[in-house]
Short mmCIF file of C-alpha atoms in Angstrom, two decimals:
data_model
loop_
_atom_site.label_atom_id
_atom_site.label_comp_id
_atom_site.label_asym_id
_atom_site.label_seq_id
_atom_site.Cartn_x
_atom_site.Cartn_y
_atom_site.Cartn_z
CA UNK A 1 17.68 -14.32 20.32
CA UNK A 2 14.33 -15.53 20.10
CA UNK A 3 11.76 -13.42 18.40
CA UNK A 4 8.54 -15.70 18.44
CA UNK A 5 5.56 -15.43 15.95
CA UNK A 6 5.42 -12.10 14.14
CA UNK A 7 3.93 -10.44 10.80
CA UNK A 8 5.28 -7.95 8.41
CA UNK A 9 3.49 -4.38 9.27
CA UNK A 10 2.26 -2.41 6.06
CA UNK A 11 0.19 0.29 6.58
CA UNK A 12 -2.79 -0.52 4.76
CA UNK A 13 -3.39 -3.50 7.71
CA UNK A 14 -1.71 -1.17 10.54
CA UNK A 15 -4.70 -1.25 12.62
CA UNK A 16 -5.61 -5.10 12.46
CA UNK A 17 -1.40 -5.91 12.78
CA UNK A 18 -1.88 -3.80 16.82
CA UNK A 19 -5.12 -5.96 17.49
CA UNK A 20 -3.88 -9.50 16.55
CA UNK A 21 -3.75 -11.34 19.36
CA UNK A 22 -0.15 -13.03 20.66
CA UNK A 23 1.73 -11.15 18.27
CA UNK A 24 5.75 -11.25 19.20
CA UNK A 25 7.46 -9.14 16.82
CA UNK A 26 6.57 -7.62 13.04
CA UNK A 27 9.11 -6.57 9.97
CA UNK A 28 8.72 -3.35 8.16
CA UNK A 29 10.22 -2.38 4.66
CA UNK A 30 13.16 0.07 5.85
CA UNK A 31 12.98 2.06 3.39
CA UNK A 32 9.26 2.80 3.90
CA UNK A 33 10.10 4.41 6.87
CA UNK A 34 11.49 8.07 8.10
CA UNK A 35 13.93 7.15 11.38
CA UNK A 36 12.52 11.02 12.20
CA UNK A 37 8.71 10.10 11.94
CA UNK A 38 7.86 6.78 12.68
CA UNK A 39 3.76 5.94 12.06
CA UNK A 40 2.54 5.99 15.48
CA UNK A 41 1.20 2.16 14.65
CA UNK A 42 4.74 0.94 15.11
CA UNK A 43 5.16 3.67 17.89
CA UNK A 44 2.88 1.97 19.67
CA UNK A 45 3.32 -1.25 19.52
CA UNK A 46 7.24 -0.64 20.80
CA UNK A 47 5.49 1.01 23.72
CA UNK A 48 3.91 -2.73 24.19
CA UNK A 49 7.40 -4.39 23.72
CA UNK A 50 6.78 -5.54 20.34
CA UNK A 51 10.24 -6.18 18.72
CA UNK A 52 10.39 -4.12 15.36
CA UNK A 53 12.95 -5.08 12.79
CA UNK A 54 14.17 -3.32 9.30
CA UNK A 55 13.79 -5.42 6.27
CA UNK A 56 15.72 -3.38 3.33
CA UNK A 57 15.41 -3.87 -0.25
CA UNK A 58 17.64 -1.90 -2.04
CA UNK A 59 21.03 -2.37 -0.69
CA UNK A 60 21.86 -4.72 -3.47
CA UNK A 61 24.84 -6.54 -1.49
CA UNK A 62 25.00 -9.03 -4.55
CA UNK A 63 25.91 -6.69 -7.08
CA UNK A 64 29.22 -6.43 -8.38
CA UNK A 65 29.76 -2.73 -6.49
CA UNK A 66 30.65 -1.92 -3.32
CA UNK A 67 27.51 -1.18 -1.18
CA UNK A 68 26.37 2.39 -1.18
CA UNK A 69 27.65 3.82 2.47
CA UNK A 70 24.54 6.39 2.39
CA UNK A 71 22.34 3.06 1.60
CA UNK A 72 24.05 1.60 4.79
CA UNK A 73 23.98 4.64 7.06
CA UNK A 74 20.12 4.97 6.39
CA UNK A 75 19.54 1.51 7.38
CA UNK A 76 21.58 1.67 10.58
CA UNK A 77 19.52 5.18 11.49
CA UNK A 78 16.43 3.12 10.90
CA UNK A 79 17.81 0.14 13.24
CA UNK A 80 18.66 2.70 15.78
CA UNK A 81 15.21 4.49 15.59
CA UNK A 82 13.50 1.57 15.66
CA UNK A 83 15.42 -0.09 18.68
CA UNK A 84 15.83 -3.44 16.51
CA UNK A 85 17.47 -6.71 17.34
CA UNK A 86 18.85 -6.80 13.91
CA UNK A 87 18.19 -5.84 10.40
CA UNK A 88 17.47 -7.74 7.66
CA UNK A 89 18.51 -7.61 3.49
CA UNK A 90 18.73 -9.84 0.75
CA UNK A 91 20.95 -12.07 -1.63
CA UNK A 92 20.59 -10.34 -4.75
CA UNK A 93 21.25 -7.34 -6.91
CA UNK A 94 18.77 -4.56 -7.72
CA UNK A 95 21.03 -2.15 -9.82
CA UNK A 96 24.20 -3.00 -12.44
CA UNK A 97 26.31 -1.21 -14.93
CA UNK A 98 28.16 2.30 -14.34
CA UNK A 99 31.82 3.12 -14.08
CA UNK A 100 32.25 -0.53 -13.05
CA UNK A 101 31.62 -1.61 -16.76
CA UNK A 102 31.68 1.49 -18.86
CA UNK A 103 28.21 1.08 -19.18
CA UNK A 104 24.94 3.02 -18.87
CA UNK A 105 23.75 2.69 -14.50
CA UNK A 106 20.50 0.34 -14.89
CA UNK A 107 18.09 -0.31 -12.08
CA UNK A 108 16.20 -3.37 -11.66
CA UNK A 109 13.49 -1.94 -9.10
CA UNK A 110 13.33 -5.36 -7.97
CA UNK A 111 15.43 -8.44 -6.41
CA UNK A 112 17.39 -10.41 -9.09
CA UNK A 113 19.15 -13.79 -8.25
CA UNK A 114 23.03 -13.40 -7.98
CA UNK A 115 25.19 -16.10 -9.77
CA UNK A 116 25.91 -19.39 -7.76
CA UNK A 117 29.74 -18.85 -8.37
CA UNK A 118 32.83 -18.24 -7.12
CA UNK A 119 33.84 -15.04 -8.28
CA UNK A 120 29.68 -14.06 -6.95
CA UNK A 121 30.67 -15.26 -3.49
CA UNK A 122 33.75 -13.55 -3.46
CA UNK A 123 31.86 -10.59 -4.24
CA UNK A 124 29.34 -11.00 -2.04
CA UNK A 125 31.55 -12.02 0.84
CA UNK A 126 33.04 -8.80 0.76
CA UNK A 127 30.02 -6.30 0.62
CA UNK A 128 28.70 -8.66 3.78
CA UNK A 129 31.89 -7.91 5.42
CA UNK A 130 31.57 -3.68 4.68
CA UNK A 131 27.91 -3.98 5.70
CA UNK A 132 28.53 -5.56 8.81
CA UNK A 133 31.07 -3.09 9.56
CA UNK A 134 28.69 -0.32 8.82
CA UNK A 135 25.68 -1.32 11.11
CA UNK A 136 25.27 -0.89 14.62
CA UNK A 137 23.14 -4.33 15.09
CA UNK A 138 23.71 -7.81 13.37
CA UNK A 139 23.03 -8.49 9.85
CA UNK A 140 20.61 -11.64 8.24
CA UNK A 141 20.40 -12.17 4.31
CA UNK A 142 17.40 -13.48 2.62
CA UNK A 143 17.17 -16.31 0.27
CA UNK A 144 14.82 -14.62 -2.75
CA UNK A 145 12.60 -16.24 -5.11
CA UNK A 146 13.59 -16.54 -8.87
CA UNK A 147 12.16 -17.19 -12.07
CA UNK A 148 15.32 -17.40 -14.38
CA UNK A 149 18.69 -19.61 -13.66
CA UNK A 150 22.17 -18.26 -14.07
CA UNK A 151 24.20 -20.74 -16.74
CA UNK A 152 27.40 -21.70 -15.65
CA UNK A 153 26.24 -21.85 -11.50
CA UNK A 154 28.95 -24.11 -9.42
CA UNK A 155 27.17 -24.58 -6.70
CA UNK A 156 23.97 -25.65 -5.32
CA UNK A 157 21.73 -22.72 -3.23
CA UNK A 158 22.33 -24.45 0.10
CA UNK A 159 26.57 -24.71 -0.57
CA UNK A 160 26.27 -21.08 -1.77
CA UNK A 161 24.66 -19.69 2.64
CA UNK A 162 26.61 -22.36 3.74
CA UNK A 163 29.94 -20.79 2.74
CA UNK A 164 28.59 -17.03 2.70
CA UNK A 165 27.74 -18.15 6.28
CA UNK A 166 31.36 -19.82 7.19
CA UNK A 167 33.02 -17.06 5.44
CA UNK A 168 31.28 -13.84 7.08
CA UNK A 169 29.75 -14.73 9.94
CA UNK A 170 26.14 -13.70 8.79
CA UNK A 171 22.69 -14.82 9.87
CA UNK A 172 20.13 -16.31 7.51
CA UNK A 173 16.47 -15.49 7.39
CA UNK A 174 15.11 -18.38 5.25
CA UNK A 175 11.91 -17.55 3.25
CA UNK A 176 10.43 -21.07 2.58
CA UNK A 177 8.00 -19.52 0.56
CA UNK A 178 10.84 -18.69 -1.75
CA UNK A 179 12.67 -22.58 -1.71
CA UNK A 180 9.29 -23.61 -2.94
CA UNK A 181 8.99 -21.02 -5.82
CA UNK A 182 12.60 -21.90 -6.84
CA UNK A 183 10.96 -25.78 -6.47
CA UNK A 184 8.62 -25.13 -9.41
CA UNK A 185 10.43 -22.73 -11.38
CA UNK A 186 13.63 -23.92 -11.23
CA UNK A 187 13.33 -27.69 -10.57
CA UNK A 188 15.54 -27.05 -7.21
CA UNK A 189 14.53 -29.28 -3.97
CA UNK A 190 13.23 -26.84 -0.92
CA UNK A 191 14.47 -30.33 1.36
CA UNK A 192 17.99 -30.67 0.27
CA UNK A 193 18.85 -26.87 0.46
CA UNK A 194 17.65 -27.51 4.01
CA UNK A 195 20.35 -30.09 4.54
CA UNK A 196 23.01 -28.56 2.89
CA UNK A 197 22.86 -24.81 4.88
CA UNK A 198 24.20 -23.92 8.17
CA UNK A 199 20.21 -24.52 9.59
CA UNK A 200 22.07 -23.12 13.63
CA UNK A 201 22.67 -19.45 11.69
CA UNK A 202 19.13 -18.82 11.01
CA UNK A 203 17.71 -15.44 12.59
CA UNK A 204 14.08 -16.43 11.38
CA UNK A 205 12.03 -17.29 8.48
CA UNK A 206 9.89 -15.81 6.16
CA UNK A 207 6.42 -17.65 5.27
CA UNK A 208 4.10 -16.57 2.13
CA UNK A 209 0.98 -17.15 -0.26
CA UNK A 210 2.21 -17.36 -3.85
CA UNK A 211 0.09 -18.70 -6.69
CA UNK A 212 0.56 -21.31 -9.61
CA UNK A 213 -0.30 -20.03 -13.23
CA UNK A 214 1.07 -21.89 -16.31
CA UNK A 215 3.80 -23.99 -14.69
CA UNK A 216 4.84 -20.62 -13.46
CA UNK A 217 5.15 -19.87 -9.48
CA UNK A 218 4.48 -16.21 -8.63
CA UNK A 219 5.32 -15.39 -4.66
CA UNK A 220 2.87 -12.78 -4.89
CA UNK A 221 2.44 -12.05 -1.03
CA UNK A 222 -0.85 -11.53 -2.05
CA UNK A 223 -2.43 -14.65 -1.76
CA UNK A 224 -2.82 -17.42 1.29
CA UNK A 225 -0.15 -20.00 2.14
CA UNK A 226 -0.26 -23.47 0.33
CA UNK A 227 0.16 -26.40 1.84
CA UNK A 228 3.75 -27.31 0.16
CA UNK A 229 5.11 -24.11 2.00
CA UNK A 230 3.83 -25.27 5.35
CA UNK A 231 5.42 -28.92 4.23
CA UNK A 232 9.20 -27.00 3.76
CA UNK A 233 8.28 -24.95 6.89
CA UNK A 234 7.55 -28.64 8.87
CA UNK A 235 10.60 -29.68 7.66
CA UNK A 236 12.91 -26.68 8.46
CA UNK A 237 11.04 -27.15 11.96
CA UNK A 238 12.02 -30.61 11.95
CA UNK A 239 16.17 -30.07 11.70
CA UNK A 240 15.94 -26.82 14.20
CA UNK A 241 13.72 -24.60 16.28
CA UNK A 242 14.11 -21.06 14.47
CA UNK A 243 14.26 -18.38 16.48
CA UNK A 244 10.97 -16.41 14.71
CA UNK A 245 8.73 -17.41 11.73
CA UNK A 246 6.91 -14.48 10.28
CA UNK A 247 3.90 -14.06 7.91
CA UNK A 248 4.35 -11.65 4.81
CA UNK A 249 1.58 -10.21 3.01
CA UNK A 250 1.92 -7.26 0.95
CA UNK A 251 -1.46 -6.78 -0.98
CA UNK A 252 -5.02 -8.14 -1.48
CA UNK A 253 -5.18 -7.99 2.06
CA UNK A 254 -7.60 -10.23 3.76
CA UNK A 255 -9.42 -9.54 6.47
CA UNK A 256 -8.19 -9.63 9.88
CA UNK A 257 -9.83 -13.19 11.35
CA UNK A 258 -8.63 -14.28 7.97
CA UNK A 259 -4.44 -13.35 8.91
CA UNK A 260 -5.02 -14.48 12.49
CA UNK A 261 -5.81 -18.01 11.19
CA UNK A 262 -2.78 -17.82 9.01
CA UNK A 263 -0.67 -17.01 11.86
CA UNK A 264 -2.49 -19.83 13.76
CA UNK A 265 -1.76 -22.12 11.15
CA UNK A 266 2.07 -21.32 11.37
CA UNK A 267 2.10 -21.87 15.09
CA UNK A 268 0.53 -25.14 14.75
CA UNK A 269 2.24 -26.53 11.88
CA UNK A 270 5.67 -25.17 14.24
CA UNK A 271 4.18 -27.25 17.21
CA UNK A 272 3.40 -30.30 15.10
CA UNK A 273 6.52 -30.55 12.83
CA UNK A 274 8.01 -33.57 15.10
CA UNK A 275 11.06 -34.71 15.03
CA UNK A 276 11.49 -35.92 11.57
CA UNK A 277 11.18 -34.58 8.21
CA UNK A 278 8.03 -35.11 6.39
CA UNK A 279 8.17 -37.04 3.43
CA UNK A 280 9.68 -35.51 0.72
CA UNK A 281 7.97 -34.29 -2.72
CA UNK A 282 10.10 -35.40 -5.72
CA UNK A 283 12.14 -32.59 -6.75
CA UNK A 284 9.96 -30.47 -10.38
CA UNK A 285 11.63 -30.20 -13.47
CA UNK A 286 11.12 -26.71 -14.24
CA UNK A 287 7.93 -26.37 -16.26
CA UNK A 288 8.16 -25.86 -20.16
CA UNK A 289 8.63 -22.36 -21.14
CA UNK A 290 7.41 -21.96 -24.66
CA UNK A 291 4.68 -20.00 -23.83
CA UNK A 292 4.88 -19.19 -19.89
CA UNK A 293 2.21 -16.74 -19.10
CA UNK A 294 1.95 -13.17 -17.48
CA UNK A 295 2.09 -12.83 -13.81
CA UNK A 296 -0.98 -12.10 -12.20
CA UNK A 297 -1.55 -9.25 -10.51
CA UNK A 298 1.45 -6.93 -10.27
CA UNK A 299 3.42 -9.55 -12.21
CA UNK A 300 6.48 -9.97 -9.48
CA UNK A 301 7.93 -13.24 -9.14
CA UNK A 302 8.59 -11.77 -5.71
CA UNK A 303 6.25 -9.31 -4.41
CA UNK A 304 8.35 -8.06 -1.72
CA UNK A 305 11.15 -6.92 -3.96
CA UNK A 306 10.44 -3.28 -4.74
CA UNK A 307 13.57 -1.52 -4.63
CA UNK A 308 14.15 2.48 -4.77
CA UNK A 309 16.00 3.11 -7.54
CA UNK A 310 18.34 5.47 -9.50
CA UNK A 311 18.75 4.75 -13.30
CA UNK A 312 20.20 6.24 -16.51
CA UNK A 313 19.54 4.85 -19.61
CA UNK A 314 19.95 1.48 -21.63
CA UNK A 315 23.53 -0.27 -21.46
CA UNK A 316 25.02 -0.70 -24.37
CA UNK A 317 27.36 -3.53 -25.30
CA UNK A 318 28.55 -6.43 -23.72
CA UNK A 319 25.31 -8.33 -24.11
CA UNK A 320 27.05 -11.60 -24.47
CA UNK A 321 28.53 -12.41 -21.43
CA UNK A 322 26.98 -14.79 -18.45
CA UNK A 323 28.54 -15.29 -15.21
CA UNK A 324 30.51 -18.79 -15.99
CA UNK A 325 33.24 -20.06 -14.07
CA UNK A 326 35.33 -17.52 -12.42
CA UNK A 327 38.30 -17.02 -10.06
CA UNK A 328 39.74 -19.92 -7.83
CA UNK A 329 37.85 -20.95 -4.86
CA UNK A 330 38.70 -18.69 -1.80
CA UNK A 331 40.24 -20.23 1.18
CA UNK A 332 37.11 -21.15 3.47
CA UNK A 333 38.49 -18.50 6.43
CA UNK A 334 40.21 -16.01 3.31
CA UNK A 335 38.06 -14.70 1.40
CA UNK A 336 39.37 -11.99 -0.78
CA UNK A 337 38.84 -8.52 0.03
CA UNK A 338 40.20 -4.91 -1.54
CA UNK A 339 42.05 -4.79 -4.57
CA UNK A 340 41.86 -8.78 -4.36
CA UNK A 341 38.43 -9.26 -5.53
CA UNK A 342 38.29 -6.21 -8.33
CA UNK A 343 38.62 -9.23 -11.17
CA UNK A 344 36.10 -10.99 -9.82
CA UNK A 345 33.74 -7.81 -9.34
CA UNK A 346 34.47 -6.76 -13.13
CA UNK A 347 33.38 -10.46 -14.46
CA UNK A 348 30.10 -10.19 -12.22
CA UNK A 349 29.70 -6.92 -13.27
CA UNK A 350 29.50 -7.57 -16.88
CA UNK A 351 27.12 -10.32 -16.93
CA UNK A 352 24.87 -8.71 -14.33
CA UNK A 353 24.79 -5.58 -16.72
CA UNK A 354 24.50 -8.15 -19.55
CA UNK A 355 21.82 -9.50 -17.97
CA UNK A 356 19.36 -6.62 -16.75
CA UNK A 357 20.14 -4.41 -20.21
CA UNK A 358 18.34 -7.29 -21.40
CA UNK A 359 15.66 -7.17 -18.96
CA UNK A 360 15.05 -3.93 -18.55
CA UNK A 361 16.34 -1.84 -22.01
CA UNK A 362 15.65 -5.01 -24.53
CA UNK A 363 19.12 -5.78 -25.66
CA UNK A 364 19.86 -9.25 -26.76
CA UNK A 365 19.54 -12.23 -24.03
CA UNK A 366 22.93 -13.17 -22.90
CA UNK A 367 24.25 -16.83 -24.08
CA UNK A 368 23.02 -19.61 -22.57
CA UNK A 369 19.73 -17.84 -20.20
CA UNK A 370 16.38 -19.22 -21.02
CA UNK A 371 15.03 -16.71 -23.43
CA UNK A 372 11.20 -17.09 -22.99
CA UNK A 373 11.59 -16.70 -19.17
CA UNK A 374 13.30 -13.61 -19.58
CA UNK A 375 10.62 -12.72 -21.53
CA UNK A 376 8.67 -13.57 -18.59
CA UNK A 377 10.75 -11.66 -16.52
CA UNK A 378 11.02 -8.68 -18.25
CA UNK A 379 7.28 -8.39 -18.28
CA UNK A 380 6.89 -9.03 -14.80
CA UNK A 381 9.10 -5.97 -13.89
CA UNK A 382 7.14 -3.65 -16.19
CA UNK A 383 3.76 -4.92 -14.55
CA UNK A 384 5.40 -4.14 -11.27
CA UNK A 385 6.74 -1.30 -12.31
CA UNK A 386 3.29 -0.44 -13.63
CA UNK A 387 1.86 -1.02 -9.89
CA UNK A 388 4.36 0.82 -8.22
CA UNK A 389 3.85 4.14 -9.81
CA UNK A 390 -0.05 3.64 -9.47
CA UNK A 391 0.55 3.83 -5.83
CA UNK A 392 2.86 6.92 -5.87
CA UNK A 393 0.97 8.82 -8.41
CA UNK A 394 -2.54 7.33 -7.95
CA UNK A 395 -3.93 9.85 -9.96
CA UNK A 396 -2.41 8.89 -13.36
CA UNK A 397 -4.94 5.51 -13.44
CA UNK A 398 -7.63 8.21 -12.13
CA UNK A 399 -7.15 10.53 -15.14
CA UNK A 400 -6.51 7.48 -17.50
CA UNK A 401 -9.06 4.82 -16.42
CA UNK A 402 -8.61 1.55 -18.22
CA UNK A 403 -5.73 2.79 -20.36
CA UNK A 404 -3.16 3.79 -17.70
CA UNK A 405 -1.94 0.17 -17.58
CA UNK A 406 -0.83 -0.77 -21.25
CA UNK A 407 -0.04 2.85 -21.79
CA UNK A 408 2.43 2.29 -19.02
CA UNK A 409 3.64 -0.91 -20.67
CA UNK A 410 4.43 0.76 -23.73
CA UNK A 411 5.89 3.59 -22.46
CA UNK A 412 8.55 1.51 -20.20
CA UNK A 413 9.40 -1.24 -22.37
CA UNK A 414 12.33 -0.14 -23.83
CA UNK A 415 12.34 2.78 -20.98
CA UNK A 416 14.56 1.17 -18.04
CA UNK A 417 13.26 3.26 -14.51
CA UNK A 418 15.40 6.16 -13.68
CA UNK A 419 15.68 8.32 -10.69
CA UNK A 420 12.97 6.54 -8.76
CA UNK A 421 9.32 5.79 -9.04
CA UNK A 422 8.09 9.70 -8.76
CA UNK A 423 10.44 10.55 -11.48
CA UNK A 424 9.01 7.62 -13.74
CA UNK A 425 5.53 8.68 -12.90
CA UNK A 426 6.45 12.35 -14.15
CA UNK A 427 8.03 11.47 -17.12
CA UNK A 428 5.27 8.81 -18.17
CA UNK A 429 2.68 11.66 -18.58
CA UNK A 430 5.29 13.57 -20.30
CA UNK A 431 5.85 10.94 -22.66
CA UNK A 432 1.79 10.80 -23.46
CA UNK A 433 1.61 14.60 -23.30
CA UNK A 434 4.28 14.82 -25.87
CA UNK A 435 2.18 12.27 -28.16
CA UNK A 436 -1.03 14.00 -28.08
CA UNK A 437 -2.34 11.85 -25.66
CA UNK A 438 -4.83 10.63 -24.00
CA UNK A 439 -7.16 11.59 -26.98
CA UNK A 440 -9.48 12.50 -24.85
CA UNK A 441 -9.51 16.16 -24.23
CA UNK A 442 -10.85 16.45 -20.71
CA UNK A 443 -8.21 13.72 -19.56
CA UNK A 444 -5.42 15.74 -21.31
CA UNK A 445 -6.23 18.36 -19.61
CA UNK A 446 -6.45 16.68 -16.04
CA UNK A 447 -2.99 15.24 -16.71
CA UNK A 448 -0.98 18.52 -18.15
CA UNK A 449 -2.44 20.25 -14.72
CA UNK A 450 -1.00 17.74 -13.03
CA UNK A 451 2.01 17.28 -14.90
CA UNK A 452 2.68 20.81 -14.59
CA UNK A 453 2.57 21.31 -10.81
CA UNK A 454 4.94 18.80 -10.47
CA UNK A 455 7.71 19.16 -13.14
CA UNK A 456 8.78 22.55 -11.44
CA UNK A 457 12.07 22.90 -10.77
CA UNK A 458 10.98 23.61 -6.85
CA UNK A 459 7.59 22.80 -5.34
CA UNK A 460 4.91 25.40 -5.77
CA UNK A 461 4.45 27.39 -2.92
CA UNK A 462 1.08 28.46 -1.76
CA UNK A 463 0.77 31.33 -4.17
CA UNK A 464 1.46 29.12 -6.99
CA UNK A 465 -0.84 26.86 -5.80
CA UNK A 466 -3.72 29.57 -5.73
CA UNK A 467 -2.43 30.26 -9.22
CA UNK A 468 -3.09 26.99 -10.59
CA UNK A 469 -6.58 26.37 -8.51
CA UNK A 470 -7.63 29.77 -10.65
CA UNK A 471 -6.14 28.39 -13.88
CA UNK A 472 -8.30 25.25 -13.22
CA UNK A 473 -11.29 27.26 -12.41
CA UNK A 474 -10.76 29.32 -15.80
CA UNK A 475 -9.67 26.24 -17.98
CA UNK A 476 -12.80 24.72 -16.95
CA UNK A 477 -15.32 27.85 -17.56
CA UNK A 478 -13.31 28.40 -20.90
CA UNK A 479 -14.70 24.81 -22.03
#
């Protein structure tokens, strides 16, 4: 199935995305997206026979449960809506604890690497298999970027697809933006994951702008892309033709001669790849981590990762484990399925709740992880936490100026997201209303009003609203 050249659509750049000229195809976030109300943007560009397809984030099909069959039923009514080819998720979890490990339910709201082992493929075989079974097109998975390594990891990232690929059947979409992150962070080589995965079960590939900050790589989405990830994406082009290459940018957008010279940089850098690889970079010893900085921006490692979420509070316990060698290796054409892999999904369960307690409630680092970069880590997903809820509730920064963002820092540090990203707004302005805060009096007013209308049990109807424009009228006379 060949897909051609093709962007991801965001709304913010919905009008340039329609007028870019020889545009095949473009990705949207699926969960950005109401199967029942499409934007008519995408509407549209259907109409013109531009291929749409899905690209979730929250399905999680690394974790140690079983994937969520409401998760999977909304992404197959978004495939269907959207007429797509195929849909598109990732390798990694996003959410860990619960009845699985007796533990508190903790969500990431981002894209965590899954461990490089055997009980993690056996896993992860298995929720492939249930997803596949649940959607109505064909399914790729995502390599994603990563700032921290797993200790105990058995296999290299390319092994890893290439048996999730024998054993399932699934399609890759290879971001090459992502090999080179895991290049600097991780000291991994983009080249030799190339030779080692199944390059003929790619569905397409995923190019982005990152940036470099402290020996630190940050796929941002945000920024244009380098040269080295044009080099991987020569060399990729080198060992096969994929199917589609597509340009991601999720913020800071540029304007739109700007993206249609990036695209025209992919196509020629595609054309011009020849039939060899180029040579080879030396693989990077990860950089030294004893005082990495802050990520810029947002702070994600990768920018694209922003998953809904549904937490409780921090886990407790088990704060010592790491995912270490696990069960056998599974026959190549047998992997374990059903009551066969529950051993395997308990040890993955308890270092991936291990791990994220850690990251997202400040329990100890589990043995053997590099603590400063989950340091790093940690901060990044507060900063992009941070982000997230300025664009759902962009009226908390408005009310709280310069101050929203390390009041927001504070407040979620030892906070892990619950509930999703409206809920964390409303009970961040609880938390400062229930301090006294702001200190100024004018702001704390602006925020109660607003924290009022929205911690009803139901939405006001249009009687309260009339109620509260009076109260704000009389509040402000009374002053």
């Amino acid at each position: 199935m060949e897909l051609g050249i093709g962007i991801g659509w965001r709304p913010e750049i919905a009008d340039t995305v329609e007028r870019l000229p020889g545009l095949d195809w473009v990705e949207v976030v699926a969960e950005n997206v109401c199967p029942g109300h499409l934007p008519d943007s995408l509407a549209r560009l259907r109409e013109r026979g531009v291929r749409v397809v899905p690209h979730g984030v929250s399905l999680g099909l690394g974790g140690a449960e079983r994937p969520s069959p409401r998760r999977l039923a909304d992404l197959a009514a978004r495939a269907e809506a959207l007429g797509s080819p195929l849909v598109t998720e990732h390798i990694a979890f996003v959410r860990a604890g619960g009845e699985l490990t007796a533990s508190p339910a903790l969500e990431a709201g981002h894209l965590l690497p899954v461990p490089r082992t055997r009980d993690a493929l056996a896993v992860l075989c298995e929720n492939v298999r249930i997803a596949q079974d649940s959607l109505p097109v064909p399914l790729a998975l995502e390599n994603i970027a990563a700032l921290v390594a797993w200790p105990g990891e058995e296999m290299t990232e390319g092994r890893f697809l290439a048996e999730l690929v024998e054993r399932t059947g699934v399609r890759l979409l290879i971001d090459v933006a992502n090999l080179h992150t895991n290049r600097v962070n991780r000291g991994e080589d983009p080249y030799t994951a190339l030779d080692e995965l199944p390059v003929e079960a790619i569905a397409y590939v995923h190019v982005a702008g990152g940036i470099e900050r402290d020996g630190v790589w940050h796929d941002t989405h945000a920024h244009p892309v380098t040269r080295p990830v044009l080099d991987i994406l020569a060399g990729l082009r080198a060992r096969v033709a994929p199917p589609g290459v597509l340009l991601e940018r999720d913020d800071d957008f540029p304007p739109p001669e700007e993206l249609a010279a990036e695209l025209t940089v992919i196509r020629e850098t595609l054309s011009t790849a020849g039939a060899s690889a180029p040579v080879r970079p030396a693989p990077r010893k990860p950089a030294g981590t004893s005082a990495p900085s802050a990520p810029p921006g947002d702070g994600a490692t990768d920018a694209e990762g922003t998953t809904d979420a549904a937490a409780g509070p921090p886990a407790e316990g088990a704060t010592d484990a790491a995912a270490g060698p696990g069960a056998d290796a599974a026959p190549a054409h047998g992997t374990p399925t059903g009551a066969a892999t529950d051993g395997a999904r308990a040890r993955v369960g308890i270092a991936q709740a291990s791990l994220l307690s850690a990251l997202v409630a400040g329990t100890p680092a589990p043995t053997g992880f590099d603590v400063a970069r989950l340091r790093v880590q940690s901060r990044a997903l507060v900063a992009k936490r941070a982000g997230v809820v300025a664009r759902v509730a962009p009226e908390l920064p408005d009310i709280l100026g310069s101050g929203y963002r390390p009041a927001f820092v504070a407040y979620a540090r030892f906070r892990p997201l619950r509930d999703g990203y409206r809920r964390d707004a409303l009970d961040f302005a609880e938390h400062l209303l229930a301090e006294g805060r702001p200190d100024d009096e004018e702001a704390r007013r602006r925020l109660t009003l607003w924290w009022t209308e929205r911690a009803a049990p139901e939405p006001p109807r249009r009687g309260a609203r009339l109620v509260h424009a009076v109260r704000r009228v009389l509040v402000g006379a009374g002053r």
